[in-house]
XYZ file of C-alpha atoms in Angstrom:
595
model
C -65.929 -46.433 -67.381
C -66.473 -42.886 -67.540
C -65.669 -39.992 -66.392
C -66.320 -37.809 -63.333
C -66.693 -34.328 -66.231
C -69.279 -37.003 -68.001
C -71.793 -37.134 -65.223
C -71.228 -33.873 -63.956
C -72.386 -32.539 -67.175
C -75.623 -34.848 -67.716
C -76.378 -33.587 -63.583
C -76.297 -29.949 -64.680
C -79.278 -28.963 -64.509
C -80.025 -30.652 -61.193
C -77.743 -27.900 -59.961
C -81.101 -25.599 -60.933
C -83.449 -24.782 -58.140
C -87.156 -24.669 -58.707
C -90.545 -23.020 -57.636
C -90.599 -25.233 -55.057
C -89.218 -24.968 -51.749
C -86.646 -27.755 -51.743
C -87.294 -30.627 -49.377
C -91.193 -29.363 -49.561
C -94.243 -30.667 -50.968
C -94.375 -31.270 -54.505
C -97.667 -30.109 -55.436
C -99.820 -33.184 -57.185
C -103.095 -32.514 -57.836
C -106.540 -33.574 -56.099
C -110.335 -33.151 -56.139
C -111.851 -34.257 -52.735
C -114.932 -32.553 -53.887
C -118.328 -35.259 -52.997
C -120.313 -33.521 -55.107
C -118.651 -34.095 -58.774
C -118.910 -31.557 -61.207
C -119.604 -34.303 -63.941
C -122.583 -36.635 -61.919
C -125.487 -35.439 -59.746
C -124.788 -37.463 -56.457
C -126.957 -35.556 -54.430
C -130.315 -38.091 -56.118
C -128.518 -40.992 -54.673
C -127.299 -41.675 -51.182
C -123.815 -42.150 -50.830
C -121.924 -43.438 -48.377
C -117.668 -43.660 -47.288
C -117.532 -47.701 -47.702
C -119.290 -47.581 -51.284
C -118.732 -46.148 -54.790
C -120.479 -45.367 -57.420
C -119.167 -44.692 -61.513
C -119.576 -41.147 -62.869
C -116.790 -42.017 -65.888
C -119.718 -43.739 -68.060
C -122.454 -40.965 -68.696
C -119.619 -37.977 -68.959
C -117.653 -36.612 -72.184
C -115.071 -35.529 -70.067
C -111.600 -37.010 -69.398
C -111.494 -38.856 -72.689
C -107.905 -39.763 -72.123
C -108.505 -42.238 -69.525
C -108.090 -45.854 -71.147
C -111.367 -48.222 -70.289
C -108.739 -50.265 -67.813
C -109.582 -47.459 -65.297
C -112.847 -45.762 -64.076
C -113.928 -42.594 -62.381
C -116.197 -42.983 -59.382
C -117.026 -41.271 -56.197
C -117.487 -41.367 -52.634
C -119.069 -39.499 -50.161
C -115.501 -39.786 -47.324
C -112.543 -39.102 -50.537
C -115.168 -37.618 -53.498
C -113.876 -38.300 -57.120
C -111.290 -40.925 -57.725
C -109.370 -43.253 -60.056
C -109.938 -46.651 -59.343
C -108.852 -50.133 -61.368
C -111.041 -52.091 -63.871
C -108.053 -54.974 -64.202
C -105.259 -56.101 -62.352
C -102.535 -54.141 -63.263
C -98.738 -54.802 -62.287
C -95.887 -53.026 -61.157
C -94.444 -51.319 -64.291
C -97.775 -51.005 -65.857
C -98.172 -47.401 -67.565
C -102.229 -46.660 -66.447
C -102.612 -43.699 -68.525
C -100.589 -41.090 -70.911
C -101.680 -37.790 -71.167
C -99.890 -34.290 -71.983
C -100.622 -31.212 -69.686
C -103.703 -28.930 -70.116
C -101.217 -25.749 -69.539
C -97.673 -25.767 -68.153
C -94.366 -23.428 -67.454
C -90.745 -23.441 -66.945
C -89.974 -22.076 -63.566
C -87.636 -18.930 -63.983
C -84.536 -20.310 -63.821
C -85.267 -22.383 -65.993
C -86.395 -20.427 -69.184
C -82.760 -20.590 -70.720
C -82.472 -23.966 -70.253
C -84.973 -25.803 -71.659
C -87.641 -25.774 -74.356
C -90.599 -23.636 -73.267
C -92.842 -25.520 -75.666
C -91.878 -29.222 -75.184
C -89.509 -29.022 -71.800
C -86.648 -30.596 -73.674
C -83.005 -29.623 -72.884
C -81.220 -27.409 -75.201
C -79.887 -28.925 -78.302
C -76.192 -28.850 -79.838
C -76.685 -26.303 -81.560
C -78.354 -24.369 -78.510
C -81.846 -22.929 -77.710
C -83.067 -19.883 -79.775
C -85.073 -16.711 -78.200
C -88.033 -14.980 -78.802
C -86.920 -12.075 -80.400
C -89.711 -9.900 -78.817
C -90.334 -10.735 -75.176
C -86.578 -11.904 -74.674
C -87.895 -14.372 -72.397
C -88.642 -17.362 -73.649
C -86.849 -20.131 -75.273
C -87.636 -23.073 -78.210
C -85.419 -25.853 -79.578
C -86.983 -25.468 -82.736
C -89.404 -23.754 -85.049
C -91.771 -26.237 -84.854
C -91.404 -25.905 -81.111
C -91.965 -22.429 -81.189
C -94.688 -22.878 -83.779
C -96.975 -24.800 -81.262
C -96.901 -22.440 -78.827
C -97.643 -19.112 -80.287
C -101.293 -18.956 -80.246
C -100.865 -18.873 -76.482
C -97.526 -17.436 -76.648
C -98.554 -14.123 -78.569
C -100.569 -13.329 -75.651
C -97.903 -13.787 -73.402
C -94.959 -12.019 -75.540
C -97.120 -8.698 -75.144
C -97.932 -9.347 -71.208
C -94.442 -10.649 -70.740
C -93.202 -7.043 -72.299
C -95.990 -5.194 -69.912
C -94.876 -6.936 -67.060
C -90.748 -6.147 -67.686
C -91.418 -2.473 -69.029
C -93.528 -1.896 -65.407
C -91.158 -3.471 -63.238
C -88.681 -1.861 -60.671
C -85.802 -3.914 -60.886
C -84.318 -6.682 -63.001
C -85.019 -8.934 -59.940
C -88.784 -8.981 -60.803
C -88.486 -8.329 -64.661
C -90.270 -11.950 -64.984
C -93.378 -12.904 -63.951
C -93.249 -15.450 -60.474
C -94.296 -19.377 -62.246
C -97.692 -19.466 -61.190
C -98.418 -15.974 -62.540
C -96.903 -16.995 -65.443
C -98.829 -20.525 -65.498
C -102.303 -18.984 -64.873
C -102.584 -16.265 -67.730
C -101.661 -19.796 -70.081
C -104.877 -21.074 -68.556
C -106.706 -17.709 -68.812
C -105.341 -17.523 -72.299
C -106.374 -21.120 -73.153
C -109.417 -21.250 -71.975
C -110.354 -18.106 -73.797
C -109.342 -19.535 -76.982
C -110.819 -23.318 -76.589
C -114.514 -21.254 -74.911
C -116.099 -21.925 -72.669
C -118.034 -24.309 -73.717
C -114.847 -26.720 -75.142
C -114.033 -29.734 -73.111
C -110.601 -28.723 -71.740
C -112.681 -25.238 -70.721
C -115.605 -28.006 -68.241
C -112.246 -29.801 -67.699
C -110.512 -26.802 -65.856
C -114.071 -25.538 -64.169
C -114.584 -29.577 -63.088
C -111.180 -29.182 -60.611
C -111.612 -28.637 -57.204
C -111.719 -25.122 -55.337
C -111.428 -25.120 -51.594
C -112.707 -21.220 -52.039
C -114.649 -21.508 -49.157
C -113.178 -23.137 -46.900
C -109.254 -21.474 -46.755
C -107.504 -21.147 -44.139
C -107.079 -17.531 -42.800
C -103.464 -17.762 -44.101
C -104.033 -19.009 -47.032
C -106.793 -15.937 -47.816
C -103.937 -13.457 -48.021
C -101.861 -15.643 -50.535
C -104.595 -16.053 -52.507
C -105.658 -12.272 -53.055
C -101.898 -11.042 -54.021
C -101.961 -13.673 -56.401
C -105.339 -13.011 -58.241
C -104.107 -8.899 -58.424
C -100.619 -9.906 -59.925
C -103.018 -12.342 -62.401
C -105.182 -9.051 -63.076
C -102.194 -7.381 -64.024
C -100.341 -9.793 -66.350
C -103.261 -9.949 -68.160
C -103.520 -6.490 -68.922
C -106.917 -5.880 -68.025
C -107.804 -2.605 -66.681
C -111.820 -2.755 -65.867
C -113.551 -5.891 -63.817
C -115.697 -6.176 -67.093
C -113.133 -7.011 -69.207
C -112.536 -9.880 -67.358
C -115.528 -12.015 -68.445
C -113.818 -12.212 -71.661
C -111.581 -15.323 -69.542
C -114.965 -16.414 -68.307
C -114.588 -14.467 -64.689
C -117.844 -12.574 -63.472
C -117.208 -12.242 -59.767
C -113.970 -11.652 -57.030
C -115.402 -14.969 -56.686
C -114.800 -16.751 -59.822
C -111.142 -15.116 -59.570
C -110.754 -16.397 -56.210
C -111.922 -20.063 -58.003
C -109.430 -19.762 -60.674
C -106.384 -18.697 -58.280
C -108.389 -21.702 -55.716
C -108.157 -24.568 -58.537
C -104.820 -23.576 -59.930
C -103.218 -23.696 -56.027
C -105.121 -26.640 -55.244
C -104.267 -29.072 -58.175
C -100.832 -27.968 -59.940
C -98.120 -30.063 -60.165
C -94.569 -30.740 -60.506
C -93.281 -30.071 -64.197
C -89.962 -32.593 -63.781
C -87.240 -33.823 -66.068
C -86.556 -37.868 -66.536
C -84.670 -37.877 -63.080
C -87.112 -35.795 -61.046
C -85.303 -32.639 -61.258
C -87.902 -29.865 -60.612
C -88.920 -27.547 -64.044
C -91.905 -25.448 -63.296
C -95.589 -26.085 -63.016
C -98.052 -28.190 -65.259
C -101.806 -28.441 -64.492
C -104.168 -31.200 -65.950
C -107.374 -32.075 -64.588
C -107.517 -35.940 -65.717
C -104.201 -36.359 -63.444
C -106.219 -34.433 -60.257
C -108.777 -36.766 -60.291
C -106.759 -39.247 -58.268
C -106.115 -39.053 -54.530
C -103.565 -39.140 -51.867
C -101.466 -42.120 -50.022
C -98.610 -41.548 -48.419
C -98.326 -45.009 -49.275
C -98.722 -44.588 -53.114
C -99.204 -47.685 -55.744
C -98.304 -45.531 -58.322
C -96.509 -42.871 -59.537
C -96.974 -39.727 -61.438
C -93.799 -39.139 -64.137
C -91.973 -37.608 -67.035
C -90.140 -39.806 -68.067
C -89.691 -38.448 -72.363
C -90.371 -42.343 -73.689
C -89.654 -41.669 -77.081
C -86.650 -39.421 -78.477
C -88.889 -38.331 -81.231
C -92.118 -36.944 -79.361
C -90.829 -33.725 -78.776
C -93.980 -32.264 -80.627
C -95.930 -34.349 -77.658
C -93.896 -33.311 -74.820
C -94.045 -33.246 -72.142
C -96.010 -36.521 -71.227
C -97.795 -37.092 -68.039
C -97.207 -40.670 -67.265
C -99.212 -42.707 -64.141
C -97.161 -45.798 -63.427
C -97.668 -48.504 -60.932
C -95.208 -49.146 -58.156
C -96.597 -52.469 -57.154
C -99.611 -54.872 -58.289
C -102.973 -53.147 -58.342
C -106.066 -55.626 -58.636
C -109.395 -54.752 -59.892
C -111.801 -52.376 -58.020
C -108.655 -50.942 -56.141
C -108.252 -47.029 -55.993
C -105.151 -45.458 -57.405
C -103.209 -43.377 -55.233
C -100.250 -41.342 -55.681
C -98.338 -39.154 -53.231
C -98.658 -35.573 -53.291
C -95.940 -34.672 -50.897
C -92.181 -35.885 -50.237
C -93.253 -39.357 -48.203
C -89.854 -39.567 -47.222
C -91.261 -36.762 -44.260
C -92.516 -38.427 -40.744
C -95.817 -38.335 -39.773
C -96.802 -34.677 -38.541
C -94.498 -32.945 -41.113
C -97.007 -34.786 -43.928
C -99.658 -34.097 -42.128
C -99.086 -30.335 -42.070
C -98.222 -30.083 -45.633
C -100.933 -31.848 -46.874
C -103.496 -29.054 -44.500
C -101.365 -26.135 -45.804
C -101.311 -26.829 -49.431
C -104.672 -29.078 -49.514
C -106.496 -29.002 -47.047
C -107.540 -32.428 -45.595
C -105.839 -34.952 -43.381
C -103.692 -37.939 -44.459
C -106.032 -41.361 -43.485
C -104.224 -44.126 -45.825
C -102.837 -46.659 -44.089
C -99.268 -44.941 -43.186
C -100.812 -42.039 -40.995
C -103.403 -44.825 -39.219
C -102.705 -44.409 -35.908
C -103.356 -47.956 -35.370
C -99.771 -48.324 -36.979
C -96.906 -49.540 -34.370
C -94.465 -46.772 -33.872
C -91.901 -48.006 -35.455
C -91.689 -46.122 -38.920
C -87.890 -45.519 -40.029
C -88.966 -42.104 -40.638
C -89.033 -41.117 -36.924
C -86.739 -43.977 -35.029
C -83.521 -43.625 -32.851
C -81.207 -46.717 -33.001
C -81.760 -48.938 -29.303
C -79.273 -48.085 -26.718
C -78.092 -51.297 -26.056
C -77.826 -52.157 -30.277
C -80.336 -55.276 -30.128
C -81.238 -54.363 -33.405
C -84.597 -52.856 -32.898
C -85.090 -48.873 -32.688
C -87.439 -46.428 -30.526
C -89.383 -43.835 -31.970
C -87.846 -40.513 -32.312
C -89.139 -38.275 -28.539
C -91.103 -35.195 -27.948
C -91.374 -32.766 -25.607
C -94.927 -34.569 -23.730
C -93.622 -38.299 -24.400
C -93.019 -40.418 -21.532
C -89.914 -42.568 -21.581
C -88.979 -44.429 -24.588
C -88.149 -47.689 -25.054
C -86.712 -49.564 -28.207
C -89.699 -51.532 -29.684
C -87.342 -54.794 -29.604
C -85.567 -55.106 -26.115
C -87.410 -52.562 -23.925
C -84.657 -50.737 -22.896
C -84.878 -47.358 -21.736
C -84.168 -44.168 -23.861
C -81.773 -41.857 -21.661
C -80.531 -39.300 -24.052
C -83.697 -38.089 -24.646
C -83.100 -34.290 -24.213
C -80.191 -34.651 -26.579
C -82.112 -36.229 -29.350
C -84.582 -33.790 -29.163
C -81.292 -30.868 -29.358
C -80.206 -32.820 -32.304
C -83.189 -32.952 -33.890
C -83.930 -28.722 -33.421
C -80.333 -28.237 -34.766
C -80.663 -30.806 -37.850
C -84.322 -29.060 -38.823
C -82.746 -25.312 -38.422
C -79.415 -26.403 -40.157
C -81.442 -28.075 -43.139
C -83.473 -24.762 -43.479
C -80.471 -22.541 -43.983
C -78.150 -24.933 -45.763
C -81.220 -25.482 -48.486
C -82.014 -21.664 -48.241
C -78.138 -20.941 -49.731
C -77.486 -24.243 -52.142
C -77.629 -22.046 -54.463
C -76.587 -18.771 -53.291
C -73.775 -20.119 -51.201
C -73.054 -23.559 -52.021
C -69.268 -23.555 -50.245
C -71.513 -22.587 -46.474
C -74.532 -24.964 -47.307
C -71.905 -27.537 -47.646
C -70.412 -26.845 -44.434
C -73.523 -26.688 -42.539
C -74.907 -29.917 -43.840
C -70.574 -31.488 -43.074
C -71.119 -30.150 -40.088
C -74.486 -31.494 -38.888
C -74.635 -34.772 -40.093
C -72.342 -36.051 -37.393
C -74.331 -34.333 -34.683
C -77.049 -36.065 -35.988
C -75.270 -39.688 -36.154
C -74.039 -39.545 -32.845
C -77.747 -38.908 -31.740
C -77.884 -42.060 -32.684
C -80.761 -41.069 -35.108
C -81.562 -43.131 -38.085
C -80.074 -42.698 -41.486
C -83.279 -43.027 -42.731
C -85.416 -40.075 -40.428
C -85.794 -36.971 -40.681
C -84.172 -34.364 -40.829
C -81.063 -37.068 -41.322
C -82.356 -38.246 -44.779
C -82.667 -34.756 -46.009
C -79.401 -33.535 -45.116
C -78.092 -36.658 -46.481
C -79.649 -35.883 -49.666
C -78.629 -32.164 -49.523
C -74.761 -33.103 -48.574
C -74.714 -35.432 -51.575
C -76.250 -32.946 -54.109
C -73.783 -30.443 -52.731
C -70.901 -32.512 -53.077
C -71.173 -33.101 -56.418
C -71.951 -29.483 -57.133
C -68.571 -28.789 -55.567
C -66.583 -31.275 -57.278
C -62.714 -30.321 -57.969
C -62.362 -29.937 -61.240
C -59.347 -32.292 -61.117
C -60.620 -35.309 -59.405
C -59.300 -37.147 -56.477
C -59.723 -40.233 -55.106
C -60.236 -38.880 -51.511
C -63.055 -36.952 -52.813
C -64.793 -39.401 -55.426
C -65.193 -42.028 -52.524
C -66.572 -39.720 -50.563
C -69.935 -38.536 -52.945
C -69.597 -42.511 -53.410
C -69.560 -43.091 -49.888
C -72.012 -40.403 -49.258
C -74.247 -41.433 -52.068
C -74.190 -45.421 -50.459
C -76.077 -44.032 -47.327
C -78.276 -42.178 -49.331
C -79.836 -45.274 -51.229
C -79.555 -47.859 -48.010
C -81.596 -45.159 -46.579
C -84.292 -44.117 -48.950
C -84.730 -48.334 -49.290
C -85.791 -48.221 -45.595
C -88.930 -46.292 -46.798
C -89.334 -46.303 -50.649
C -90.621 -49.724 -51.414
C -88.745 -51.130 -54.916
C -89.203 -49.207 -57.942
C -89.897 -46.232 -56.705
C -88.674 -43.316 -58.820
C -86.568 -41.861 -56.420
C -84.982 -44.614 -54.995
C -84.208 -46.578 -58.836
C -82.627 -43.150 -59.590
C -80.836 -42.837 -56.381
C -79.257 -46.528 -57.589
C -78.684 -45.029 -60.658
C -76.790 -42.527 -59.496
C -74.367 -45.122 -56.868
C -73.546 -46.833 -59.778
C -72.965 -43.792 -62.047
C -70.249 -42.528 -59.519
C -69.046 -46.574 -59.012
C -68.189 -46.558 -62.734
C -66.552 -42.846 -62.740
C -62.521 -42.945 -63.341
C -60.353 -43.684 -60.330
C -58.008 -40.670 -59.854
C -55.365 -43.710 -58.319
C -56.869 -46.477 -58.010
C -55.948 -49.502 -55.145
C -56.541 -52.379 -55.569
C -54.813 -53.551 -52.627
C -57.757 -52.219 -50.683
C -59.157 -54.829 -48.742
C -62.528 -56.391 -49.146
C -64.149 -54.519 -45.824
C -63.261 -51.321 -47.263
C -66.129 -49.548 -48.739
C -65.812 -48.570 -51.588
C -63.581 -50.539 -53.127
C -60.979 -50.278 -55.970
C -60.225 -51.546 -59.017
C -62.251 -54.392 -61.387
C -64.664 -55.026 -57.978
C -64.794 -51.375 -57.724
C -66.417 -52.142 -61.504
C -68.558 -54.783 -61.314
C -69.903 -53.553 -58.284
C -71.069 -50.581 -60.160
C -72.565 -52.952 -62.811
C -74.309 -55.052 -60.110
C -75.385 -51.710 -58.847
C -76.815 -49.966 -62.465
C -78.192 -53.761 -63.169
C -80.584 -53.533 -60.135
C -81.530 -49.504 -60.892
C -82.609 -50.614 -64.346
C -84.980 -53.672 -62.631
C -86.163 -50.284 -60.561
C -86.554 -47.482 -63.154
C -88.564 -50.255 -65.453
C -91.077 -50.055 -62.794
C -90.789 -46.298 -61.553
C -91.031 -45.460 -65.099
C -92.654 -47.624 -66.514
C -91.796 -51.495 -68.378
C -92.780 -50.330 -71.505
C -91.030 -47.223 -71.957
C -87.793 -49.001 -70.373
C -87.352 -47.081 -67.731
C -87.721 -43.601 -69.418
C -84.657 -41.543 -70.625
C -82.723 -42.436 -67.426
C -83.407 -46.642 -68.082
C -82.026 -46.212 -71.281
C -79.173 -44.615 -70.371
C -78.287 -47.178 -67.816
C -78.759 -49.722 -70.379
C -76.242 -48.480 -72.052
C -74.232 -47.880 -70.174
C -74.656 -51.513 -68.505
C -73.591 -53.049 -71.780
C -70.468 -51.280 -72.073
C -69.495 -52.059 -68.780
C -70.579 -55.838 -69.317
C -67.460 -55.182 -72.770
C -64.907 -53.799 -70.113
C -65.414 -56.776 -67.971
C -65.140 -59.084 -70.772
C -61.820 -56.954 -71.683
C -60.426 -56.948 -68.516
C -61.048 -60.848 -67.660
C -59.655 -61.479 -71.052
C -56.609 -60.324 -70.164
C -56.513 -61.696 -66.800
C -56.581 -65.454 -68.613
C -53.858 -64.196 -70.662
C -51.799 -62.997 -68.144
C -51.870 -66.287 -66.449
C -51.179 -67.887 -69.727
C -48.298 -66.444 -69.968
C -46.770 -66.721 -66.447
C -44.031 -69.093 -66.122
C -44.914 -72.288 -64.087
C -42.537 -72.744 -61.046
C -39.853 -75.430 -61.661
C -40.765 -78.491 -59.915
C -44.685 -77.305 -60.141
C -47.450 -80.072 -61.271
C -50.553 -79.774 -63.358
C -53.731 -80.588 -61.732
C -55.041 -83.968 -62.434
C -51.654 -85.577 -63.188
């Protein structure tokens, strides 16, 4: 078994926040322009039910294999479609982002080039800007062609910063800077630049609340580039004010979250091929950074699109741009705000029955059915199964409001004041449970997941059995709730299962083998067997979510090694039990079986 300190050391980067708001959207890319820059759709009438392949005549997106096709239709614009059958766990395609940056909090913890964590000898800092770190001389050399301009920009920015808090530009500014320097280096006529230009811009349809943010970002990027006159922007292919707004809009619409193999946010990435994939709240594929090989540092970070269910020929490939554990109203708000569209996937279709576990309460008669969460406008609610009326509607609405407010506050405090955030989640979860809100429903699930993370961050240096058992129970509840809303093999669900297995395998400070079978978590050898079974299940799901060919990525390989170790421990324990039984004297007068 393992110590809790070993487990926490592996998870220490999970305590680092990202540029994204916790619990908010992951900015997965999309391109929904019905008139594709790589095809002239104006000569043909396209209808939503028909698609036209546009990849055959294109010199762009050469990283896409022959097994997928770029098609366009009037309703959804461009998308990627399967040309052959795929099974869950198949890798659909792999590519490296056109540009990526680490979030400010992660700059000293990960290599800015390959995004690997610090090696045993530590990272090496750029001696000029003293902001960017690398794991090796090779990574520093690989990055120098762009960093030499970034280095000057970082020094200029720091010299003009009013305080140390803003001495490093925000991630979007740094990412846009690298994108424009790369475009300048590769020339506007290059395939690289044309793929960036082909990404969707919502400049002409920006909602009023987004205009101010785009304007501030555009001004900050111009300052970061060191441009002193409008004419100097021509070196970056920017001739007018509309051009700079287009650049910002393409970035904000199509940027996605750069993550570790365990989905911890690291920063921002931009990849035009991935920007072609459309969204569904019930996706058939996911975007992950699994680090499939320990020998590919020079090529990392590599983005993998992996099928999480079987995909038929001529079926469109979808990923999720947002957190799909959220209920439909919050998903739609997130998509409209970040991507300017309304989702019409099967999960969001109005014809779907109102039994979504993301927004439900238990039946008041405990018949096993559920009732949809009430709103201020709803008529009296009834259990979908037994039709029992919900009489605590007001209390449920109050609990939902208090829960959401507490979630927002605890999320904001999780890094700056972890004890306060933990106190909030500890106090709020019983309120939601008392209102009979399902564990898989929002905001209870989000609070549970945050609570679990805070428990890990606050785990005592000298472990206690109660603290360990408490975090195991919380993690098990999260796994159960995620299982209700995410399909088997979804990376988030697979990682939660692996987390539970690891925690069950941690050495118990004070094991109690006298616990009954009905007590969870069990203790002693029964606990070890449960850890083994849980990790085996986790590995089977990791092979789907992070690719079977990848062996489930870095996390999948770690889980496999842990399974092998536990197998050996169980064999030793079983042999010891046999030895004890053989050495135990038989009571006088006893007869052996078979005589």
